[in-house]
mmCIF file of N, CA and C in Angstrom:
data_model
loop_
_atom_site.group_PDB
_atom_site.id
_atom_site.type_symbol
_atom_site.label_atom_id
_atom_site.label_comp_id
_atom_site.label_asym_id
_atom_site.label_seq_id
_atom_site.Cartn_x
_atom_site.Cartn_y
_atom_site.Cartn_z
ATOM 1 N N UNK N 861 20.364 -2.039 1.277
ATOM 2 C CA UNK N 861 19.762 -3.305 0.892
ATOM 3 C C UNK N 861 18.308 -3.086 0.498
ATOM 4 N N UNK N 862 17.585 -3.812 -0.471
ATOM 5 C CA UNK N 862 16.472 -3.646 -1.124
ATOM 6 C C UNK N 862 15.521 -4.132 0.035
ATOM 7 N N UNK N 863 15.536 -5.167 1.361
ATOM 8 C CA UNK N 863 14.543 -5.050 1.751
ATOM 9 C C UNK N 863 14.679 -4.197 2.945
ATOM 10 N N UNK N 864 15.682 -3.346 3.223
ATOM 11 C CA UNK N 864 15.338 -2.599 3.930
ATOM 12 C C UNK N 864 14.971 -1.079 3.358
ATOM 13 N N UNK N 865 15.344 -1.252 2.507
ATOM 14 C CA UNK N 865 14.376 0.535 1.549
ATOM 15 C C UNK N 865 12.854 -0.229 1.543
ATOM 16 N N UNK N 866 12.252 -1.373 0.915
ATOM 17 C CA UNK N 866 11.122 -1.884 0.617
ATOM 18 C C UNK N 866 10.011 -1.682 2.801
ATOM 19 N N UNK N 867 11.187 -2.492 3.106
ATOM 20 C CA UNK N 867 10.384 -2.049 4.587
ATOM 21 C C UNK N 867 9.904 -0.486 5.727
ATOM 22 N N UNK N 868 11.022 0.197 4.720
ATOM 23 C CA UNK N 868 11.238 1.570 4.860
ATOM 24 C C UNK N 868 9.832 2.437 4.431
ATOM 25 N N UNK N 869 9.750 2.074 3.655
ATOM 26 C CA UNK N 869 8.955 2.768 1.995
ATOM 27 C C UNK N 869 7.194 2.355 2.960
ATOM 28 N N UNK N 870 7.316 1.151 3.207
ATOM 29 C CA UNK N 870 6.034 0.453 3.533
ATOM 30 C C UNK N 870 5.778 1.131 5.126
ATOM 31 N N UNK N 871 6.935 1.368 5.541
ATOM 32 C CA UNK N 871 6.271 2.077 7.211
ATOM 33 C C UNK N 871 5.842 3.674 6.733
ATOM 34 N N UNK N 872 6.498 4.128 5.832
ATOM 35 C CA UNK N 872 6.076 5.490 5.530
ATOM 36 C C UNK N 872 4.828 5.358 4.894
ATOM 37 N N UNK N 873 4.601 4.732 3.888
ATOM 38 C CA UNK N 873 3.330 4.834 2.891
ATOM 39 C C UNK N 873 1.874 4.300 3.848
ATOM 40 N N UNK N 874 2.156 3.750 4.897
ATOM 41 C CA UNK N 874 0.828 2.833 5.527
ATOM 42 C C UNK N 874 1.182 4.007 7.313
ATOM 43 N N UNK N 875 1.875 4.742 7.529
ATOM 44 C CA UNK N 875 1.840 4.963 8.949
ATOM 45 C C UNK N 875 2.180 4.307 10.298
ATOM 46 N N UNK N 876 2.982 3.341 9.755
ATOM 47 C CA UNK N 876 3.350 2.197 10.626
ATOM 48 C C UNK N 876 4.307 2.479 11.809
ATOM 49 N N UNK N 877 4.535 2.857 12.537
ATOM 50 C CA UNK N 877 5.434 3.151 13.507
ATOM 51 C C UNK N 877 6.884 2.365 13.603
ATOM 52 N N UNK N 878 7.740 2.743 14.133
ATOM 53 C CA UNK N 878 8.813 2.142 13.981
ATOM 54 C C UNK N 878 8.870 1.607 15.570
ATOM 55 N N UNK N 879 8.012 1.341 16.630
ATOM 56 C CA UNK N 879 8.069 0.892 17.127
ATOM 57 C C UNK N 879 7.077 -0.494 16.834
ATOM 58 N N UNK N 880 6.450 -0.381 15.928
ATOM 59 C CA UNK N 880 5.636 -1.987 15.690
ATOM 60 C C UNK N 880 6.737 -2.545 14.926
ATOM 61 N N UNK N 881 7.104 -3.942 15.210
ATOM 62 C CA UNK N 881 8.054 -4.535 14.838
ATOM 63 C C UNK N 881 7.459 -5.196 13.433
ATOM 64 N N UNK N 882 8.239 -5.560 12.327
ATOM 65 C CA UNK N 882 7.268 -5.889 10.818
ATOM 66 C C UNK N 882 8.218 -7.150 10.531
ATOM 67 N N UNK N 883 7.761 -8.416 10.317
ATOM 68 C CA UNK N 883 8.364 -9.352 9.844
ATOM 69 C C UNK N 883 7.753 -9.763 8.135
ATOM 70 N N UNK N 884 8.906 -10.414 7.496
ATOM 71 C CA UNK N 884 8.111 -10.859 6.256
ATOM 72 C C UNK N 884 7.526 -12.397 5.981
ATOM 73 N N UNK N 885 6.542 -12.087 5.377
ATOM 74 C CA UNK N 885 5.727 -13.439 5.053
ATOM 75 C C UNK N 885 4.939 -13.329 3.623
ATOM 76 N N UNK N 886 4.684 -14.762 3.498
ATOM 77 C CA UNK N 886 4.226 -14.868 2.198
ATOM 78 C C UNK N 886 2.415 -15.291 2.555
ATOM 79 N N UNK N 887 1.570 -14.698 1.458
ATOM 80 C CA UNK N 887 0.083 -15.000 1.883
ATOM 81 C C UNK N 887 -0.690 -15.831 0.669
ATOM 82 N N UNK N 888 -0.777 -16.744 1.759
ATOM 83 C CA UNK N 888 -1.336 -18.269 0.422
ATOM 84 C C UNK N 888 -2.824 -17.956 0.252
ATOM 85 N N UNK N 889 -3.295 -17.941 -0.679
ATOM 86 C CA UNK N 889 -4.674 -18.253 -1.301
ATOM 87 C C UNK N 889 -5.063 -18.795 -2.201
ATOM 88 N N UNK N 890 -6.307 -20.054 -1.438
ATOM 89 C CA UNK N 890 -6.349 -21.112 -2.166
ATOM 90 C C UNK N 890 -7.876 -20.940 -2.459
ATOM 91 N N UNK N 891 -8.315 -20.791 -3.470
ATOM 92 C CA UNK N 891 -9.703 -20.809 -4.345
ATOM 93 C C UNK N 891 -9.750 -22.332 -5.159
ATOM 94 N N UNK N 892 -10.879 -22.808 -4.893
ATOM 95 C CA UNK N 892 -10.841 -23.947 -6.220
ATOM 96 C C UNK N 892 -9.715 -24.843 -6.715
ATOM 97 N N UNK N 893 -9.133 -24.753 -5.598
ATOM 98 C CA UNK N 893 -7.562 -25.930 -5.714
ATOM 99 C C UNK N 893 -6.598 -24.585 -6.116
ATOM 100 N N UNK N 894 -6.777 -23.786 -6.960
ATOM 101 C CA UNK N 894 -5.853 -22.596 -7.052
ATOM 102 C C UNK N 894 -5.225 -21.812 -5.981
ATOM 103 N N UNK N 895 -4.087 -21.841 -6.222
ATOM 104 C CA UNK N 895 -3.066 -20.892 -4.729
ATOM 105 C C UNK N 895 -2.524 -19.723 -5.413
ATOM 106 N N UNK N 896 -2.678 -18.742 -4.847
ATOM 107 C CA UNK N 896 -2.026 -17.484 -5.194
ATOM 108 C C UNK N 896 -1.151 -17.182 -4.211
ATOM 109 N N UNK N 897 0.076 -16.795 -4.491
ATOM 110 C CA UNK N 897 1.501 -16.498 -3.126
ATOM 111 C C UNK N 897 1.632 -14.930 -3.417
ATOM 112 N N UNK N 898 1.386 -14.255 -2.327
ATOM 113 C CA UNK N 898 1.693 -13.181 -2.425
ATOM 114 C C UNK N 898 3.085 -12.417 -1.455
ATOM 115 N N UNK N 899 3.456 -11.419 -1.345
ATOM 116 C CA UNK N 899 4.631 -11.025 -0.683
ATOM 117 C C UNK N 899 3.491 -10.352 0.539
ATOM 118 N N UNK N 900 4.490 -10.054 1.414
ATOM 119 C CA UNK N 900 3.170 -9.347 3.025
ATOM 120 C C UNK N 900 4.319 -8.989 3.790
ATOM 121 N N UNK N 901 3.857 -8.377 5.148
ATOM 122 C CA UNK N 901 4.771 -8.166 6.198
ATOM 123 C C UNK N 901 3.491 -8.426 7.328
ATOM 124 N N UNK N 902 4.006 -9.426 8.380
ATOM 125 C CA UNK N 902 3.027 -9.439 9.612
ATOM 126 C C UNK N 902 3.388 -8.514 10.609
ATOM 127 N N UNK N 903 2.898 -7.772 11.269
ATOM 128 C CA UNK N 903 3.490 -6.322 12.715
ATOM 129 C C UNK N 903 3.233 -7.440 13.766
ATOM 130 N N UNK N 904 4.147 -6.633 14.858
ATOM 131 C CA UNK N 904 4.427 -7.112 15.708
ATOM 132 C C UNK N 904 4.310 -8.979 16.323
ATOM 133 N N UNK N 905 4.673 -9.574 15.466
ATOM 134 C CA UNK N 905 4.662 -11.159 15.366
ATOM 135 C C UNK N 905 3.752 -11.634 15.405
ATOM 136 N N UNK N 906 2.313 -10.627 15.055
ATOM 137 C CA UNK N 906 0.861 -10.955 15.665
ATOM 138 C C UNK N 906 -0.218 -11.770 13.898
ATOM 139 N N UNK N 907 -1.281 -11.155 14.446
ATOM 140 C CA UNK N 907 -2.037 -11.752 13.199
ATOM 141 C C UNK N 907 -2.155 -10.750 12.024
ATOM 142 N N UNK N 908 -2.235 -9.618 12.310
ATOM 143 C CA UNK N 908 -2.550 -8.539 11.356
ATOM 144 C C UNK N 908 -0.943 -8.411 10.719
ATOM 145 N N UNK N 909 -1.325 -8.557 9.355
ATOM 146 C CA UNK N 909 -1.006 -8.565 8.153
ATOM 147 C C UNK N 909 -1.052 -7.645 6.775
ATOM 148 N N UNK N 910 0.143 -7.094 6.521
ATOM 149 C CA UNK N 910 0.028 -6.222 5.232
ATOM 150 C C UNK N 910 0.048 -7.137 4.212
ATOM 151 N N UNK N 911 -0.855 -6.862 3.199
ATOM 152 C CA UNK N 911 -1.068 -7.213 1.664
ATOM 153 C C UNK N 911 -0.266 -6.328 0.817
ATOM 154 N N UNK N 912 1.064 -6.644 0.569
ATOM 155 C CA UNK N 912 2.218 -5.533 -0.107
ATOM 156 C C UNK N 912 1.262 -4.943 -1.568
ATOM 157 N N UNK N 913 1.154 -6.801 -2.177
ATOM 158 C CA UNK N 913 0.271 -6.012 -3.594
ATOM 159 C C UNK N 913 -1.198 -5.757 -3.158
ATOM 160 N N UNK N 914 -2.405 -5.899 -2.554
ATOM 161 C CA UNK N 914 -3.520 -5.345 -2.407
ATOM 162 C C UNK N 914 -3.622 -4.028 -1.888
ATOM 163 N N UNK N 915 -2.697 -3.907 -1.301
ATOM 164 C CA UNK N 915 -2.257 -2.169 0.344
ATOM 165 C C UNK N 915 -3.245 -2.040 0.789
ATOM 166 N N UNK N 916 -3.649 -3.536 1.429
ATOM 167 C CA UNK N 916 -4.335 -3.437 2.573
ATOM 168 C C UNK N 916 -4.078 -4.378 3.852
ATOM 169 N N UNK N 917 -4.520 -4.461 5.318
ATOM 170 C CA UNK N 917 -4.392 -5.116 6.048
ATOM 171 C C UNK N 917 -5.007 -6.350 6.415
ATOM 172 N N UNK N 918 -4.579 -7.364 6.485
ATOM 173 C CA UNK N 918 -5.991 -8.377 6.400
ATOM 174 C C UNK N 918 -5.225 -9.421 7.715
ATOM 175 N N UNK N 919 -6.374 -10.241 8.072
ATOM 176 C CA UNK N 919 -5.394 -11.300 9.118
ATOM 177 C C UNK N 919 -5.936 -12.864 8.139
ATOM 178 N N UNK N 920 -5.824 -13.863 8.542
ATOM 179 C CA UNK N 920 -5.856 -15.266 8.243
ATOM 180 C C UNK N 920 -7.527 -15.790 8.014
ATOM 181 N N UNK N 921 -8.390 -15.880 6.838
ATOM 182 C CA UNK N 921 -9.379 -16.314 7.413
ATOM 183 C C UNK N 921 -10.106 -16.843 5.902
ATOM 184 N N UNK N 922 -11.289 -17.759 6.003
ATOM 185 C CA UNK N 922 -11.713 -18.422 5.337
ATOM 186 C C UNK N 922 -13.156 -17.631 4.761
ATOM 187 N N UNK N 923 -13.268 -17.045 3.613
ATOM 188 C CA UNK N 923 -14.845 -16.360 3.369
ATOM 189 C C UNK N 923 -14.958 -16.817 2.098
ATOM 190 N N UNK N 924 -16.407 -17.198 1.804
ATOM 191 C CA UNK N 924 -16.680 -17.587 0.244
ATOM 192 C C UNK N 924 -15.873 -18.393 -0.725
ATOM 193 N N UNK N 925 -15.519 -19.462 0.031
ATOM 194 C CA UNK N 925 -14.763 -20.445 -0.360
ATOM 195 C C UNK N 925 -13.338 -20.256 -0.745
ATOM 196 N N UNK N 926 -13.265 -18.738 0.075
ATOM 197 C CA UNK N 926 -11.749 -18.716 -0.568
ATOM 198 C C UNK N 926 -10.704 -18.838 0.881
ATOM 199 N N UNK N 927 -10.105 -19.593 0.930
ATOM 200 C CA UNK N 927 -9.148 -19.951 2.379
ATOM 201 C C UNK N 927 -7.888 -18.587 1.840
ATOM 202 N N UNK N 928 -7.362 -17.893 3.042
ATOM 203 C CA UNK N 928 -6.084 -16.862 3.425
ATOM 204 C C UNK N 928 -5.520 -17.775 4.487
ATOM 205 N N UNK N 929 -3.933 -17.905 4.541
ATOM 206 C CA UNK N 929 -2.907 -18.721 4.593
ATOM 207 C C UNK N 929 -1.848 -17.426 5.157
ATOM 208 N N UNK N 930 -1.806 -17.402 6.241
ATOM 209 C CA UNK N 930 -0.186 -16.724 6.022
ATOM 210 C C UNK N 930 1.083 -17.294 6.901
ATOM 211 N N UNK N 931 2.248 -17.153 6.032
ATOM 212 C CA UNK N 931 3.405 -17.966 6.558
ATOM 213 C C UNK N 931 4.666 -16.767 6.497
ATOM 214 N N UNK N 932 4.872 -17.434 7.870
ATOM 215 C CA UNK N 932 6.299 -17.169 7.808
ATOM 216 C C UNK N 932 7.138 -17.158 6.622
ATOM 217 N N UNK N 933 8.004 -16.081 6.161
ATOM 218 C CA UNK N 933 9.188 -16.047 5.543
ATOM 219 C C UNK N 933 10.406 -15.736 5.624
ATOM 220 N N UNK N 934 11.580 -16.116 5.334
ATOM 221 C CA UNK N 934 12.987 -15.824 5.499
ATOM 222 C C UNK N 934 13.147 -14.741 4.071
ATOM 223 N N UNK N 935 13.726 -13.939 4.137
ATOM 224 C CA UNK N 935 13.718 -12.860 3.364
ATOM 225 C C UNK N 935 15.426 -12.559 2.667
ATOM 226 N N UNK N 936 15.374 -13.120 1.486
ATOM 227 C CA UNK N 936 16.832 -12.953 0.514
ATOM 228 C C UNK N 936 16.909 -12.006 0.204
ATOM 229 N N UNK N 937 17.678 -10.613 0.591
ATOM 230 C CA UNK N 937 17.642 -9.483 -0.245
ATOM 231 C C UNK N 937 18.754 -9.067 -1.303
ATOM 232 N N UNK N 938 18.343 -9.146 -2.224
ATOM 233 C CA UNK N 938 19.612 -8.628 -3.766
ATOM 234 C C UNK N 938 19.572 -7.622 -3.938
ATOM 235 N N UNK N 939 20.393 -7.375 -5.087
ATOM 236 C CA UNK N 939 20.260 -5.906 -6.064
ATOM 237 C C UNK N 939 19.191 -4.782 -5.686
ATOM 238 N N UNK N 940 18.135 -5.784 -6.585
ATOM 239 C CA UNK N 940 16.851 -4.983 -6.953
ATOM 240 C C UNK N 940 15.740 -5.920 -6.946
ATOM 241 N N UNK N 941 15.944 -6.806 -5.782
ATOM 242 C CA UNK N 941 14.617 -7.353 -5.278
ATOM 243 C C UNK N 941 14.750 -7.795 -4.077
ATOM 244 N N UNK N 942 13.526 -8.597 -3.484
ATOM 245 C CA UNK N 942 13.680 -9.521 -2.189
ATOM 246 C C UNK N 942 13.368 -11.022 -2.956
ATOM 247 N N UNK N 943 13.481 -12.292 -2.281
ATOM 248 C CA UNK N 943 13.294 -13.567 -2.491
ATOM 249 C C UNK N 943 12.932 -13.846 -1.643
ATOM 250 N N UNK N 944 11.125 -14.156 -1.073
ATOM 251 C CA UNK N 944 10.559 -14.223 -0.110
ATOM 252 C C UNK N 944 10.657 -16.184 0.143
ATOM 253 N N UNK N 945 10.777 -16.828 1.252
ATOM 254 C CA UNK N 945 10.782 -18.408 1.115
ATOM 255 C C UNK N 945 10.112 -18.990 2.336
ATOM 256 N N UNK N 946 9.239 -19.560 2.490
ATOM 257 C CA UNK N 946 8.593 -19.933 3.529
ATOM 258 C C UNK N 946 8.924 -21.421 3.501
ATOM 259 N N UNK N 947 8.151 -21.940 4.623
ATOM 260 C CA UNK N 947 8.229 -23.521 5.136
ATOM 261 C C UNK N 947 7.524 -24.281 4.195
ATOM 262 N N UNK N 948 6.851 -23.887 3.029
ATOM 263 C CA UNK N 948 6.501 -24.445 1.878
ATOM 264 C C UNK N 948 7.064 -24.936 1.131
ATOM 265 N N UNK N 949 8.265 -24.487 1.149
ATOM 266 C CA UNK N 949 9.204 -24.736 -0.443
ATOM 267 C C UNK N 949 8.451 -24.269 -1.613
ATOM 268 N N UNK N 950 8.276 -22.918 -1.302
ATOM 269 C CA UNK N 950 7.872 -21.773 -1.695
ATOM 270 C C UNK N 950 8.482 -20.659 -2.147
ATOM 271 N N UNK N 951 8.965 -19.811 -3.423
ATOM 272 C CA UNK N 951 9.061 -18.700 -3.262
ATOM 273 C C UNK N 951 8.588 -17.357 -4.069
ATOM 274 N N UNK N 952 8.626 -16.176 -3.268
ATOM 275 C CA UNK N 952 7.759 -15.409 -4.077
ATOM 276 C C UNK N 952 8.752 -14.061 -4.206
ATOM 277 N N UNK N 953 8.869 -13.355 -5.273
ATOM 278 C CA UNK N 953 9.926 -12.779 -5.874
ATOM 279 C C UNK N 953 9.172 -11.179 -5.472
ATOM 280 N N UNK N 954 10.079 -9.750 -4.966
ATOM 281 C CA UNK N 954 9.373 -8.682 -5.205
ATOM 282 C C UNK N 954 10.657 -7.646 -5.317
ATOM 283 N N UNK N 955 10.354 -6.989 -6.524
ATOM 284 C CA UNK N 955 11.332 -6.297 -7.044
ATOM 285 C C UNK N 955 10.846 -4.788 -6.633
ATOM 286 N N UNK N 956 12.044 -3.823 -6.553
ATOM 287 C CA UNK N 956 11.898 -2.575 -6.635
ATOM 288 C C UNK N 956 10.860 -1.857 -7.662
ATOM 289 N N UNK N 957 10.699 -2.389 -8.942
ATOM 290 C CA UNK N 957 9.804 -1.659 -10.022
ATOM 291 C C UNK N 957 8.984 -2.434 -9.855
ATOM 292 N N UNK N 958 8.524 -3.915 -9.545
ATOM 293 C CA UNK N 958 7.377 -3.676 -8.897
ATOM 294 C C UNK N 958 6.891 -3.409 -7.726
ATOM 295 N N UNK N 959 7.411 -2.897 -6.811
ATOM 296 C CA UNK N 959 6.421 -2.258 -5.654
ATOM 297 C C UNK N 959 6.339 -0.801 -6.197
ATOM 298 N N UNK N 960 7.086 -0.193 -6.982
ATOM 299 C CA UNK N 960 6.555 0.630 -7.434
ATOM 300 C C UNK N 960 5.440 0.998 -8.261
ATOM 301 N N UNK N 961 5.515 0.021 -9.099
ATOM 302 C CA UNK N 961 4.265 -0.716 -10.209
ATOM 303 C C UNK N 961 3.027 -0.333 -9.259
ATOM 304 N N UNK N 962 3.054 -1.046 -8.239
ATOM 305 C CA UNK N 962 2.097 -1.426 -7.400
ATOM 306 C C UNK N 962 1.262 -0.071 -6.778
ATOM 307 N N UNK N 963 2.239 0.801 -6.289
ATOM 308 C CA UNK N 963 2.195 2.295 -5.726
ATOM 309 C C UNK N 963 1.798 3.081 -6.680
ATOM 310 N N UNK N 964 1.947 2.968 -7.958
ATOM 311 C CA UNK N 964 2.435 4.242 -8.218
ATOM 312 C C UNK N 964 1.118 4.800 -9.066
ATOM 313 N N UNK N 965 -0.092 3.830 -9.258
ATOM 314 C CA UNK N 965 -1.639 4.254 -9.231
ATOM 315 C C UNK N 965 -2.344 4.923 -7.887
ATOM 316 N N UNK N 966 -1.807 4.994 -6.521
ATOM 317 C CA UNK N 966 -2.232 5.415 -5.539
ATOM 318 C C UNK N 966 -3.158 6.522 -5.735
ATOM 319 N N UNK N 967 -2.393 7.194 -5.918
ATOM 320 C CA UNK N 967 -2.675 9.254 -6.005
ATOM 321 C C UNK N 967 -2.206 9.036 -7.438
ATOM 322 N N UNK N 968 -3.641 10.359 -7.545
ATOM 323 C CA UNK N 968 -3.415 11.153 -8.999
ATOM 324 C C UNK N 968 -1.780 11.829 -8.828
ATOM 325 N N UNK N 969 -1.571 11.503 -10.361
ATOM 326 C CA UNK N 969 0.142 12.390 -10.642
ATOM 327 C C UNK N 969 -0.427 13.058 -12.059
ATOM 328 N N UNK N 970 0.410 13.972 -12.691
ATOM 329 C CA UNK N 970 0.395 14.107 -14.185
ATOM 330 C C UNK N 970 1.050 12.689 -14.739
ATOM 331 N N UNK N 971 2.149 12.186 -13.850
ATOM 332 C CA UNK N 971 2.662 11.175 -14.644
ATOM 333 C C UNK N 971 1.443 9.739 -14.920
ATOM 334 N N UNK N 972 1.444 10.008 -14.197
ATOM 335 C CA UNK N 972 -0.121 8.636 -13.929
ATOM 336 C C UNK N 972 -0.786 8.686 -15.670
ATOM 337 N N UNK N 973 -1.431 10.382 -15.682
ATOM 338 C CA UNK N 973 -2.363 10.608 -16.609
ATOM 339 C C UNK N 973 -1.661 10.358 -17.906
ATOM 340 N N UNK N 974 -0.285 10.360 -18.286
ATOM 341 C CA UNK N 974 0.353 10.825 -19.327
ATOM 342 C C UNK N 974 0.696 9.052 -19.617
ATOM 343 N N UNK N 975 0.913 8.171 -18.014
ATOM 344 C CA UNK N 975 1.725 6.964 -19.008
ATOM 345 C C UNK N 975 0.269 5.936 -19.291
ATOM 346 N N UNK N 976 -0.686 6.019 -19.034
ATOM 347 C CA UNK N 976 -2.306 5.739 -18.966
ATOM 348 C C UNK N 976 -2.749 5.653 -20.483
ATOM 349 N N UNK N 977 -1.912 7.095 -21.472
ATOM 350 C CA UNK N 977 -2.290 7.104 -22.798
ATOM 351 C C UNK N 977 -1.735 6.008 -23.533
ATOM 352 N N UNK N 978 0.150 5.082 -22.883
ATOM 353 C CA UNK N 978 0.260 4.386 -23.781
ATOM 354 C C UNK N 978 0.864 2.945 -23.016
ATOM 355 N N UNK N 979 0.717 2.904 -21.909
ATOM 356 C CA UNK N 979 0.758 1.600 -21.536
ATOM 357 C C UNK N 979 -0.249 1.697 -20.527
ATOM 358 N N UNK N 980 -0.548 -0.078 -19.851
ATOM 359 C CA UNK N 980 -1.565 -0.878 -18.908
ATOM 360 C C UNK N 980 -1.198 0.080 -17.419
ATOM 361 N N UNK N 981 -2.041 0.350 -16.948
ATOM 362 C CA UNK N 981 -1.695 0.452 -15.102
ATOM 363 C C UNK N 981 -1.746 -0.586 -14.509
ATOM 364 N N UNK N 982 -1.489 -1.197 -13.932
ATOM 365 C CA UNK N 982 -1.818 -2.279 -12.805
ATOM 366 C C UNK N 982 -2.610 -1.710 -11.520
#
């Protein structure tokens, strides 16, 4: 199942132990009436929080007018994505090519340098 390779992938790439337990959630940010929904995983049912697309850890908090939101999600897993859905009536979509998308600027590759000449990185 795609979110268990995706949860797989994310304990290896961040060092996460398989004894911290990882639930999924979606992370609201609201700037200027604007909300951005992102995909996340919270550890151990607590506050600290992975940012799937930033790959970083962040918890809930309000700086420079920008409010962080994080919610619970129930997690749809398909094919070749997840369908993240919170108590919002909310949902936020994360596919296999993109978490790779996402990764795959990490570390220098040759491939990095070579696809750089003719398409965008993210």
């Amino acid at each position: 199942m795609v979110a268990q390779e995706i949860e797989q992938r994310l304990r290896t790439e961040f060092g996460i132990p398989t004894s911290v337990s990882m639930q999924w959630a979606i992370i609201v940010e609201t700037n200027n009436g604007e909300s951005l929904w992102l995909p996340a995983m919270t550890l151990d049912g607590g506050r600290l929080t992975l940012d799937i697309c930033r790959r970083a850890f962040i918890t809930e908090s309000a700086v420079l007018g920008v409010r962080r939101e994080i919610r619970p999600a129930e997690c749809e897993s398909g094919d070749d994505e997840v369908i993240l859905r919170s108590d919002w009536d909310k949902e936020v979509h994360l596919s296999l090519q993109e978490l790779d998308d996402i990764y795959f600027n990490k570390y220098f590759k040759w491939e990095l340098l070579e696809r750089a000449k003719n398409e965008n990185i993210i």
